[in-house]
Amino acid sequence: MIRRPGRRPAGSNTREAIVAAAGRLFAEAGYDATTLRAVARAAEVDPALVYHYFGDKPALFVATFHLPVDPRMVKLLSTTGEGPHGERVVERFLAQWETGPDAPGTAFRTVVQAMASSDDIARSFREFLTERVWGQPEGVDADEWLRRRALVSSQLVGVAWARYILRLEPLASASRAQVAQWVGPVIDRYRSGEQEPG
Amino acid sequence: MIRRPGRRPAGSNTREAIVAAAGRLFAEAGYDATTLRAVARAAEVDPALVYHYFGDKPALFVATFHLPVDPRMVKLLSTTGEGPHGERVVERFLAQWETGPDAPGTAFRTVVQAMASSDDIARSFREFLTERVWGQPEGVDADEWLRRRALVSSQLVGVAWARYILRLEPLASASRAQVAQWVGPVIDRYRSGEQEPG
């Protein structure tokens, strides 16, 4: 059978083709400039199929880079003034990477490899984090919030790095609750505690 | 000219051959089990040349993975009870990755790529950190010290990650002194402050 040139029909390889095209476009153009329509064109599929499989751009980005983003964690990160909840942030952040069929931390490894190998992919992640994961609460100074969220991000990624990649004990084997108890107060300090001004 | 089989003569490619062989052996056998003699054998050079070029195993490891390890930072990490010096730890940690001919963070990227791509290389790094970078001060409980140094490591690697790979502002552009002011107190807390027991 000769395959007609042009659009790829719906089928088992369609989702993979969309993800592959999305990976290229997010890396080349960044998160902001990549549209679902452009992904569809690059994957040679009908745009309706991209919406059908993924719904929206954040969901496509998450699927492309195997990101497990827990909406409850996102909500915790984007609110202030509800008392210390650093422990819950840490516990949910770790749970994201440890649930699912793969070995704990597998998705984290995928993500860090992608970021370390390409400035363009790192930029795409930065835009995604900035726009989708971190909302800005009302009544908080914009610069201060930028600084706070960068510091929280640095500690969270560092804990995941020590636990999944470097496998430094006791962080590698401790329960999520235990790690959250150790690191949570630092998250609270960065999120809402007193700080030297920038 | 026909090259005689056997040992490689000293010369411009010798150092590179040693580093390449060391990279393979550290990844395969880990830091502990790799000897300079085995590296010499794998590189087909006289063992005296390995000592000549690198001096000892830590120096070979540092050269193999482009690690800039500042002895003063190592000393700061391995002492307690001299008052808070988290800011100095952070400033020296960052300075290590930002001096030299390459763009700031280039060596950090090399290291994280190597670790993320291979469990064996990650193990080698862990052994190196444990044995060479982090000494254990006298009079400190061993488990507690393990936990403290893992937490300090997590925050340091996270800051480097946010600054060099993710390039999250303001961490990416702030001066080292400024970043040290933000993060230093957390390092002090992890190093010597009060903590929930593990």
XYZ file of C-alpha atoms in Angstrom:
396
model
C 0.000 0.000 0.000
C 1.341 3.397 -0.905
C 0.907 6.034 1.802
C -0.551 9.258 0.485
C 1.589 12.277 1.159
C 0.158 14.917 3.465
C -1.528 14.515 6.761
C -0.960 11.486 8.917
C -4.179 9.643 9.774
C -5.310 9.148 13.365
C -3.881 5.981 14.828
C -1.457 4.431 17.233
C 1.546 6.412 16.026
C -0.232 9.750 15.927
C 0.233 10.570 19.591
C 3.947 9.728 19.377
C 4.322 11.838 16.237
C 2.695 14.800 17.990
C 4.941 14.441 21.041
C 8.047 14.181 18.868
C 7.099 17.301 16.904
C 6.253 19.144 20.107
C 9.641 18.261 21.589
C 11.390 19.762 18.563
C 9.252 22.907 18.500
C 9.417 23.601 22.242
C 13.190 23.326 22.013
C 13.485 25.498 18.911
C 10.899 28.185 19.574
C 10.398 28.026 23.343
C 7.214 27.515 25.278
C 5.630 30.871 24.503
C 5.987 30.821 20.740
C 4.947 27.219 20.188
C 1.319 26.863 19.152
C -0.721 23.679 18.990
C -1.413 24.510 15.356
C 2.315 24.611 14.564
C 2.807 21.301 16.351
C 0.018 19.772 14.297
C 1.593 21.050 11.092
C 5.029 19.693 12.050
C 3.526 16.334 12.982
C 1.455 16.284 9.809
C -1.780 15.721 11.661
C -5.077 17.525 11.848
C -4.972 20.189 14.628
C -8.149 18.674 16.054
C -6.146 15.561 16.920
C -3.685 17.568 19.018
C -6.588 19.009 20.990
C -8.159 15.568 21.163
C -5.065 13.928 22.646
C -3.735 16.730 24.832
C -6.391 19.383 25.409
C -4.107 22.387 25.758
C -0.498 23.563 25.537
C 0.486 22.976 29.173
C -0.792 19.412 28.948
C 1.149 18.846 25.738
C 4.307 20.266 27.336
C 3.864 18.070 30.401
C 3.395 15.003 28.225
C 6.333 15.869 25.981
C 8.788 16.033 28.852
C 7.119 13.420 31.063
C 6.452 16.071 33.668
C 4.271 14.987 36.525
C 2.720 18.267 37.612
C 0.367 17.977 40.561
C -2.212 20.795 40.455
C -2.434 20.745 44.247
C 1.277 21.464 44.497
C 0.924 24.268 41.977
C -1.833 25.755 44.116
C 0.309 25.513 47.251
C 3.171 27.264 45.506
C 1.036 30.119 44.297
C -0.586 31.134 47.534
C 0.735 32.970 50.549
C -0.452 33.748 53.985
C -2.077 30.455 54.854
C 0.508 29.575 57.439
C 3.530 27.360 56.918
C 2.942 24.600 54.450
C 6.479 23.949 53.238
C 6.253 20.351 54.366
C 3.218 19.740 52.177
C 4.946 21.392 49.207
C 7.971 19.115 49.593
C 5.887 15.995 50.096
C 3.775 16.649 46.997
C 6.783 17.658 44.938
C 8.440 14.318 45.741
C 5.221 12.347 45.322
C 4.916 13.684 41.776
C 8.176 12.034 40.807
C 7.556 8.807 42.684
C 4.157 7.716 41.493
C 3.401 5.963 38.239
C 4.722 2.824 36.625
C 8.398 3.834 36.324
C 11.043 3.656 39.019
C 10.915 6.675 41.367
C 12.741 9.621 39.873
C 12.731 8.320 36.288
C 10.779 11.303 34.992
C 13.024 13.669 36.943
C 16.043 12.164 35.249
C 14.428 12.601 31.832
C 13.732 16.231 32.579
C 17.195 17.103 33.885
C 18.894 15.347 30.993
C 16.790 17.352 28.548
C 17.526 20.617 30.324
C 21.238 20.019 30.749
C 21.656 19.067 27.112
C 19.998 22.088 25.550
C 19.712 25.754 26.465
C 16.619 25.909 24.307
C 14.857 23.190 26.239
C 15.923 24.838 29.503
C 14.366 28.078 28.276
C 11.154 26.276 27.435
C 11.057 24.839 30.953
C 11.708 28.227 32.465
C 8.819 29.758 30.546
C 6.569 26.882 31.483
C 7.443 27.140 35.176
C 7.037 30.893 35.153
C 3.709 30.935 33.412
C 2.025 27.770 34.508
C 3.450 26.434 37.731
C 4.085 29.659 39.597
C 1.191 32.060 39.772
C 1.713 35.427 41.400
C -0.441 36.000 44.466
C -2.139 39.361 44.800
C -0.576 42.000 46.993
C 2.955 40.650 46.712
C 5.755 42.720 45.225
C 6.672 41.280 41.825
C 10.447 41.302 42.317
C 10.168 39.817 45.753
C 7.932 37.070 44.466
C 10.352 36.293 41.608
C 13.164 35.957 44.117
C 11.172 33.822 46.505
C 10.012 31.422 43.842
C 13.516 31.093 42.372
C 14.874 30.183 45.805
C 12.083 27.676 46.463
C 12.685 26.156 43.017
C 16.395 25.860 43.718
C 15.825 23.925 46.941
C 13.196 21.640 45.426
C 15.285 20.728 42.389
C 18.294 20.222 44.661
C 16.454 17.772 46.891
C 15.260 15.804 43.886
C 18.783 15.816 42.505
C 20.269 14.500 45.773
C 17.518 11.877 46.141
C 17.190 10.523 42.584
C 20.443 11.250 40.778
C 23.233 11.570 43.317
C 21.401 9.215 45.727
C 22.968 10.827 48.727
C 21.928 9.247 52.002
C 19.849 9.781 54.030
C 17.942 11.806 51.402
C 17.845 8.874 48.985
C 16.120 6.381 51.294
C 14.211 8.508 53.779
C 10.432 8.605 53.532
C 8.862 11.555 51.772
C 7.401 12.699 55.092
C 10.846 12.635 56.680
C 12.454 14.620 53.867
C 9.543 17.058 54.036
C 10.194 17.529 57.749
C 13.839 18.370 57.083
C 13.331 20.655 54.085
C 9.853 22.102 54.673
C 10.972 24.869 57.058
C 13.452 26.106 54.462
C 10.704 26.267 51.854
C 8.603 28.276 54.294
C 11.501 30.584 54.955
C 11.974 31.201 51.236
C 8.258 31.492 50.520
C 7.174 33.820 53.215
C 9.803 34.301 55.886
C 11.933 37.335 56.481
C 14.646 37.884 53.927
C 17.368 40.271 53.094
C 16.073 42.458 50.282
C 17.554 41.823 46.835
C 56.101 4.936 10.549
C 54.604 1.902 12.185
C 53.557 2.413 15.780
C 54.810 -0.317 18.059
C 52.065 -2.053 19.991
C 52.159 -1.700 23.765
C 52.600 1.381 25.831
C 51.846 4.782 24.479
C 54.808 7.164 24.641
C 54.656 10.387 26.617
C 53.378 13.217 24.487
C 50.572 15.580 23.709
C 47.928 12.879 23.516
C 48.991 11.074 26.661
C 47.134 13.285 29.067
C 43.962 12.990 27.008
C 44.344 9.216 26.828
C 44.676 9.023 30.602
C 41.598 11.186 31.175
C 39.566 9.119 28.714
C 40.596 5.868 30.381
C 39.895 7.341 33.815
C 36.413 8.402 32.736
C 35.616 4.840 31.666
C 37.053 3.240 34.791
C 35.453 5.662 37.263
C 32.119 4.976 35.599
C 32.571 1.212 35.511
C 34.245 0.525 38.828
C 33.387 3.574 40.916
C 35.699 5.967 42.677
C 36.854 3.578 45.410
C 37.861 0.657 43.217
C 39.651 2.651 40.532
C 43.427 2.723 40.986
C 45.906 4.942 39.164
C 47.682 1.737 38.120
C 44.515 0.414 36.448
C 44.009 3.733 34.688
C 47.578 3.589 33.396
C 47.007 0.062 32.100
C 43.757 1.041 30.357
C 45.420 4.089 28.815
C 48.456 2.042 27.796
C 50.874 4.387 29.504
C 53.512 3.989 32.166
C 51.974 4.464 35.654
C 54.653 7.053 36.384
C 53.057 9.298 33.757
C 49.699 9.217 35.550
C 51.423 10.362 38.734
C 53.397 12.889 36.741
C 50.327 14.487 35.167
C 47.828 14.214 38.029
C 49.600 13.485 41.307
C 46.838 11.512 43.015
C 43.410 9.977 42.515
C 41.317 12.963 43.661
C 43.200 15.210 41.250
C 42.639 12.737 38.423
C 38.932 12.536 39.253
C 38.636 16.318 39.378
C 40.377 16.613 36.013
C 38.330 13.840 34.435
C 35.026 15.501 35.209
C 36.243 19.096 34.970
C 35.441 19.584 38.656
C 36.622 22.851 40.103
C 37.069 21.943 43.765
C 38.228 24.798 45.953
C 40.130 23.467 48.994
C 38.995 26.448 51.045
C 35.375 25.551 50.409
C 36.110 21.947 51.336
C 37.584 23.170 54.595
C 34.570 25.356 55.325
C 32.234 22.417 54.712
C 34.116 20.125 57.039
C 34.256 22.295 60.121
C 31.653 23.242 62.672
C 31.376 25.625 65.530
C 33.124 28.600 63.984
C 30.003 30.646 63.792
C 27.831 31.067 60.733
C 29.733 30.979 57.483
C 27.052 29.813 55.086
C 27.496 32.931 52.995
C 31.162 32.159 52.433
C 30.341 28.556 51.520
C 27.832 29.718 48.896
C 30.135 32.384 47.500
C 33.051 29.965 47.117
C 30.840 27.238 45.737
C 29.644 29.604 43.009
C 33.110 31.065 42.403
C 34.403 27.561 41.653
C 32.045 27.244 38.706
C 32.536 30.787 37.450
C 36.271 31.122 37.170
C 38.428 29.822 34.370
C 38.351 30.253 30.628
C 34.911 28.750 29.931
C 31.573 30.481 30.288
C 30.316 30.459 33.901
C 28.619 27.180 34.718
C 30.140 25.210 31.827
C 31.851 22.726 34.148
C 28.682 22.399 36.199
C 26.787 21.465 33.059
C 29.395 18.851 32.156
C 29.121 17.330 35.610
C 25.338 17.186 35.742
C 25.120 15.740 32.255
C 27.562 12.996 33.251
C 25.677 12.212 36.451
C 22.224 12.263 34.883
C 23.304 9.973 32.067
C 24.846 7.204 34.155
C 24.123 5.720 37.573
C 27.706 4.529 37.647
C 29.117 7.997 37.210
C 26.682 9.288 39.832
C 27.982 6.638 42.229
C 31.543 7.689 41.530
C 30.633 11.284 42.328
C 28.904 10.245 45.512
C 31.966 8.361 46.687
C 34.201 11.266 45.775
C 32.041 13.784 47.624
C 31.766 11.544 50.648
C 35.445 10.778 50.933
C 37.147 13.864 49.668
C 34.914 16.893 49.854
C 33.103 16.242 53.108
C 35.252 15.411 56.087
C 33.585 14.513 59.356
C 34.362 16.915 62.173
C 35.185 15.392 65.521
C 32.520 15.187 68.171
C 29.608 15.172 65.728
C 27.204 12.260 65.552
C 27.828 10.370 62.299
C 24.178 10.050 61.251
C 23.480 13.655 62.017
C 26.496 14.755 60.003
C 25.420 12.596 57.046
C 22.015 14.238 57.124
C 23.385 17.745 57.451
C 25.819 17.380 54.600
C 23.192 15.819 52.320
C 20.889 18.773 52.952
C 23.662 21.315 52.362
C 24.604 19.507 49.151
C 21.007 19.551 47.975
C 20.732 23.317 48.404
C 24.091 24.036 46.770
C 23.436 21.886 43.721
C 19.951 23.376 43.458
C 21.270 26.928 43.416
C 23.787 26.034 40.715
C 21.054 24.330 38.748
C 18.761 27.376 38.944
C 21.620 29.753 38.091
C 23.433 27.916 35.284
C 20.961 25.497 33.716
C 17.448 26.749 34.320
C 18.665 30.375 34.443
C 15.875 31.410 36.695
C 15.936 35.098 37.597
C 17.044 36.698 39.810
C 19.364 33.783 40.665
C 20.845 33.731 37.158
C 22.047 37.346 37.086
C 22.530 38.304 40.719
C 26.075 38.745 42.025
C 27.605 35.846 43.922
C 27.568 37.958 47.074
C 23.861 38.611 46.652
C 23.013 34.939 46.103
C 25.178 34.093 49.102
C 23.189 36.548 51.198
C 19.932 34.868 50.199
C 21.043 31.272 50.547
C 23.765 31.435 53.218
C 21.413 31.390 56.209
C 19.828 28.187 54.908
C 23.254 26.570 54.621
C 23.947 27.608 58.214
C 20.646 26.160 59.322
C 21.422 22.849 57.646
C 25.032 22.782 58.806
C 24.651 23.618 62.416
C 21.213 24.915 63.258
C 18.494 23.125 65.151
C 16.817 20.357 63.257
C 14.185 17.742 63.671
C 15.991 14.473 64.332
C 15.956 11.996 61.465
